[in-house]
Amino acid sequence: MNRFRAGRRALTLLAAALLATACVAPPAAPPEAPPVAAKVDEAAMLPLLGYLQLLQRMSPPELLRERGVLAAIPQTPATHLRLAMLLAQPRGPLDLGRALSLLDGVLKAREAAAVSLHPLAQTLASQFQERLRLDAQNDRLAQQLKESQRRNVELQEKLDALTDIERSLSTLPTNSRNLPGATR
């Protein structure tokens, strides 16, 4: 009987151990190695940020001249960034779609000169996308405003017509003797 109880106790402990291990989460997969971050050359970004400030102070004719200058120099990732900045200027040759295309090219490039500019390119791309979204929203609101103004004009015309009808009715004689077709 003791052997039976000992066997039963062992079996109970084994079952409890199995249940306890079943409740434990499976071992986690080994953590993936963090992506190797490319070295960001902040010194390469400073002239570009200065260039952006310079663009903001340029007049429209100066911006057009600058576009010609950028077209004449060798096309590098930094030149593409400069051209994207130029194309995003509201007083200049505004073309946010092309600017985003240039930034996308810089972001997809894997050469060292381009990779070091990725943070700036990403920041500019997100700003330009937001501007495009806001421009589209502004266009929708302007269209809604035009439609609302058109409806207001139509309603005012109807109101004026009703007012004219009301005035013409009030000038009619109210005495039944003067009404046409009235019997005397």
Short mmCIF file of C-alpha atoms in Angstrom, two decimals:
data_model
loop_
_atom_site.label_atom_id
_atom_site.label_comp_id
_atom_site.label_asym_id
_atom_site.label_seq_id
_atom_site.Cartn_x
_atom_site.Cartn_y
_atom_site.Cartn_z
CA MET A 1 0.00 0.00 0.00
CA ASN A 2 2.90 2.30 0.78
CA ARG A 3 4.31 1.61 -2.64
CA PHE A 4 0.95 2.44 -4.13
CA ARG A 5 0.81 5.78 -2.26
CA ALA A 6 4.41 6.55 -3.17
CA GLY A 7 3.68 5.78 -6.82
CA ARG A 8 0.53 7.84 -6.68
CA ARG A 9 2.41 10.72 -5.06
CA ALA A 10 5.14 10.50 -7.71
CA LEU A 11 2.55 10.43 -10.46
CA THR A 12 0.80 13.46 -8.93
CA LEU A 13 4.08 15.34 -8.71
CA LEU A 14 4.90 14.40 -12.32
CA ALA A 15 1.48 15.59 -13.49
CA ALA A 16 1.86 18.84 -11.54
CA ALA A 17 5.31 19.37 -13.04
CA LEU A 18 3.97 18.75 -16.55
CA LEU A 19 1.11 21.17 -15.98
CA ALA A 20 3.49 23.77 -14.60
CA THR A 21 5.79 23.47 -17.60
CA ALA A 22 2.82 23.65 -19.97
CA CYS A 23 1.81 26.96 -18.45
CA VAL A 24 5.24 28.48 -18.93
CA ALA A 25 5.63 30.51 -22.09
CA PRO A 26 7.86 28.99 -24.75
CA PRO A 27 11.36 30.37 -24.75
CA ALA A 28 11.57 33.69 -26.53
CA ALA A 29 13.39 33.85 -29.80
CA PRO A 30 16.83 35.34 -29.45
CA PRO A 31 16.67 39.08 -29.98
CA GLU A 32 17.61 40.18 -33.44
CA ALA A 33 20.73 42.19 -33.76
CA PRO A 34 19.87 45.88 -33.95
CA PRO A 35 20.22 47.29 -37.43
CA VAL A 36 23.58 48.77 -38.03
CA ALA A 37 23.09 52.50 -38.17
CA ALA A 38 24.95 54.25 -40.88
CA LYS A 39 27.22 56.99 -39.75
CA VAL A 40 25.44 60.29 -40.04
CA ASP A 41 27.70 63.03 -41.22
CA GLU A 42 26.31 66.10 -39.49
CA ALA A 43 28.96 68.23 -41.12
CA ALA A 44 27.41 67.39 -44.51
CA MET A 45 23.98 68.54 -43.31
CA LEU A 46 25.01 71.93 -41.93
CA PRO A 47 25.70 73.52 -45.34
CA LEU A 48 22.38 72.15 -46.57
CA LEU A 49 20.51 73.70 -43.65
CA GLY A 50 22.29 76.98 -44.35
CA TYR A 51 21.28 76.66 -47.99
CA LEU A 52 17.65 76.20 -46.94
CA GLN A 53 17.81 79.42 -44.94
CA LEU A 54 19.38 81.19 -47.92
CA LEU A 55 16.58 79.99 -50.19
CA GLN A 56 13.98 81.41 -47.85
CA ARG A 57 15.46 84.88 -48.24
CA MET A 58 15.72 84.77 -52.05
CA SER A 59 13.37 86.60 -54.38
CA PRO A 60 11.48 84.71 -57.11
CA PRO A 61 13.93 85.71 -59.87
CA GLU A 62 16.86 84.63 -57.68
CA LEU A 63 15.17 81.28 -57.08
CA LEU A 64 14.79 80.74 -60.84
CA ARG A 65 18.48 81.56 -61.37
CA GLU A 66 19.40 79.14 -58.59
CA ARG A 67 17.45 76.39 -60.34
CA GLY A 68 19.59 76.90 -63.43
CA VAL A 69 22.74 76.74 -61.33
CA LEU A 70 21.64 73.47 -59.72
CA ALA A 71 20.84 71.97 -63.12
CA ALA A 72 24.35 72.81 -64.36
CA ILE A 73 26.35 71.21 -61.52
CA PRO A 74 27.01 67.47 -61.12
CA GLN A 75 24.03 65.60 -59.71
CA THR A 76 24.89 64.20 -56.27
CA PRO A 77 22.65 63.34 -53.32
CA ALA A 78 23.44 66.75 -51.81
CA THR A 79 22.49 68.44 -55.10
CA HIS A 80 19.22 66.50 -55.16
CA LEU A 81 18.48 67.68 -51.63
CA ARG A 82 19.24 71.27 -52.64
CA LEU A 83 16.98 71.01 -55.69
CA ALA A 84 14.19 69.47 -53.57
CA MET A 85 14.50 72.38 -51.13
CA LEU A 86 14.35 74.83 -54.03
CA LEU A 87 11.31 73.15 -55.56
CA ALA A 88 9.48 73.41 -52.24
CA GLN A 89 9.82 77.19 -51.98
CA PRO A 90 6.39 78.85 -52.18
CA ARG A 91 7.75 81.94 -53.93
CA GLY A 92 9.69 79.91 -56.47
CA PRO A 93 9.11 77.03 -58.82
CA LEU A 94 6.82 75.17 -56.43
CA ASP A 95 6.71 71.48 -57.36
CA LEU A 96 6.32 69.39 -54.22
CA GLY A 97 5.72 66.20 -56.20
CA ARG A 98 9.09 66.46 -57.93
CA ALA A 99 10.76 67.49 -54.66
CA LEU A 100 9.39 64.35 -53.00
CA SER A 101 10.60 62.27 -55.94
CA LEU A 102 14.13 63.65 -55.52
CA LEU A 103 14.06 63.00 -51.78
CA ASP A 104 12.81 59.47 -52.38
CA GLY A 105 15.79 58.87 -54.67
CA VAL A 106 18.16 60.06 -51.94
CA LEU A 107 16.42 57.87 -49.36
CA LYS A 108 16.68 54.78 -51.59
CA ALA A 109 20.35 55.36 -52.40
CA ARG A 110 22.79 53.23 -50.41
CA GLU A 111 26.02 55.07 -51.15
CA ALA A 112 27.75 56.63 -48.16
CA ALA A 113 27.13 60.22 -49.28
CA ALA A 114 23.40 59.58 -49.55
CA VAL A 115 23.06 57.50 -46.38
CA SER A 116 24.61 60.29 -44.31
CA LEU A 117 21.86 62.62 -45.57
CA HIS A 118 18.94 60.26 -44.88
CA PRO A 119 17.80 61.96 -41.64
CA LEU A 120 17.54 65.35 -43.35
CA ALA A 121 15.92 63.85 -46.45
CA GLN A 122 13.37 62.00 -44.30
CA THR A 123 12.55 65.16 -42.35
CA LEU A 124 12.08 67.19 -45.52
CA ALA A 125 10.00 64.43 -47.12
CA SER A 126 7.63 64.29 -44.16
CA GLN A 127 7.26 68.09 -44.19
CA PHE A 128 6.59 68.14 -47.93
CA GLN A 129 4.02 65.33 -47.65
CA GLU A 130 2.25 67.25 -44.89
CA ARG A 131 2.23 70.37 -47.07
CA LEU A 132 0.70 68.38 -49.94
CA ARG A 133 -1.96 67.01 -47.59
CA LEU A 134 -2.73 70.50 -46.27
CA ASP A 135 -2.85 71.94 -49.81
CA ALA A 136 -5.38 69.27 -50.81
CA GLN A 137 -7.43 69.99 -47.70
CA ASN A 138 -7.27 73.72 -48.45
CA ASP A 139 -8.49 73.10 -52.00
CA ARG A 140 -11.42 71.03 -50.69
CA LEU A 141 -12.34 73.76 -48.22
CA ALA A 142 -12.10 76.45 -50.90
CA GLN A 143 -14.41 74.40 -53.12
CA GLN A 144 -16.87 73.97 -50.25
CA LEU A 145 -16.76 77.72 -49.60
CA LYS A 146 -17.52 78.48 -53.27
CA GLU A 147 -20.41 76.02 -53.23
CA SER A 148 -21.75 77.52 -50.01
CA GLN A 149 -21.52 81.05 -51.41
CA ARG A 150 -23.31 79.95 -54.59
CA ARG A 151 -26.11 78.40 -52.50
CA ASN A 152 -26.34 81.58 -50.42
CA VAL A 153 -26.75 83.67 -53.58
CA GLU A 154 -29.47 81.32 -54.85
CA LEU A 155 -31.29 81.42 -51.52
CA GLN A 156 -31.07 85.21 -51.40
CA GLU A 157 -32.52 85.41 -54.92
CA LYS A 158 -35.42 83.15 -53.87
CA LEU A 159 -35.97 85.22 -50.74
CA ASP A 160 -36.01 88.43 -52.80
CA ALA A 161 -38.50 86.85 -55.22
CA LEU A 162 -40.76 85.83 -52.33
CA THR A 163 -40.51 89.33 -50.86
CA ASP A 164 -41.55 90.81 -54.23
CA ILE A 165 -44.52 88.43 -54.38
CA GLU A 166 -45.52 89.37 -50.85
CA ARG A 167 -45.36 93.08 -51.69
CA SER A 168 -47.50 92.61 -54.79
CA LEU A 169 -50.09 90.73 -52.73
CA SER A 170 -50.31 93.44 -50.10
CA THR A 171 -51.09 96.09 -52.69
CA LEU A 172 -54.19 94.25 -53.91
CA PRO A 173 -57.43 95.73 -52.62
CA THR A 174 -58.91 93.89 -49.67
CA ASN A 175 -62.48 95.11 -50.26
CA SER A 176 -64.52 92.36 -51.90
CA ARG A 177 -66.40 94.87 -54.00
CA ASN A 178 -63.30 95.82 -55.83
CA LEU A 179 -62.21 92.23 -56.51
CA PRO A 180 -62.82 91.06 -60.03
CA GLY A 181 -65.56 88.48 -60.29
CA ALA A 182 -67.14 89.54 -56.99
CA THR A 183 -70.94 89.63 -57.03
CA ARG A 184 -72.82 92.68 -55.87
#
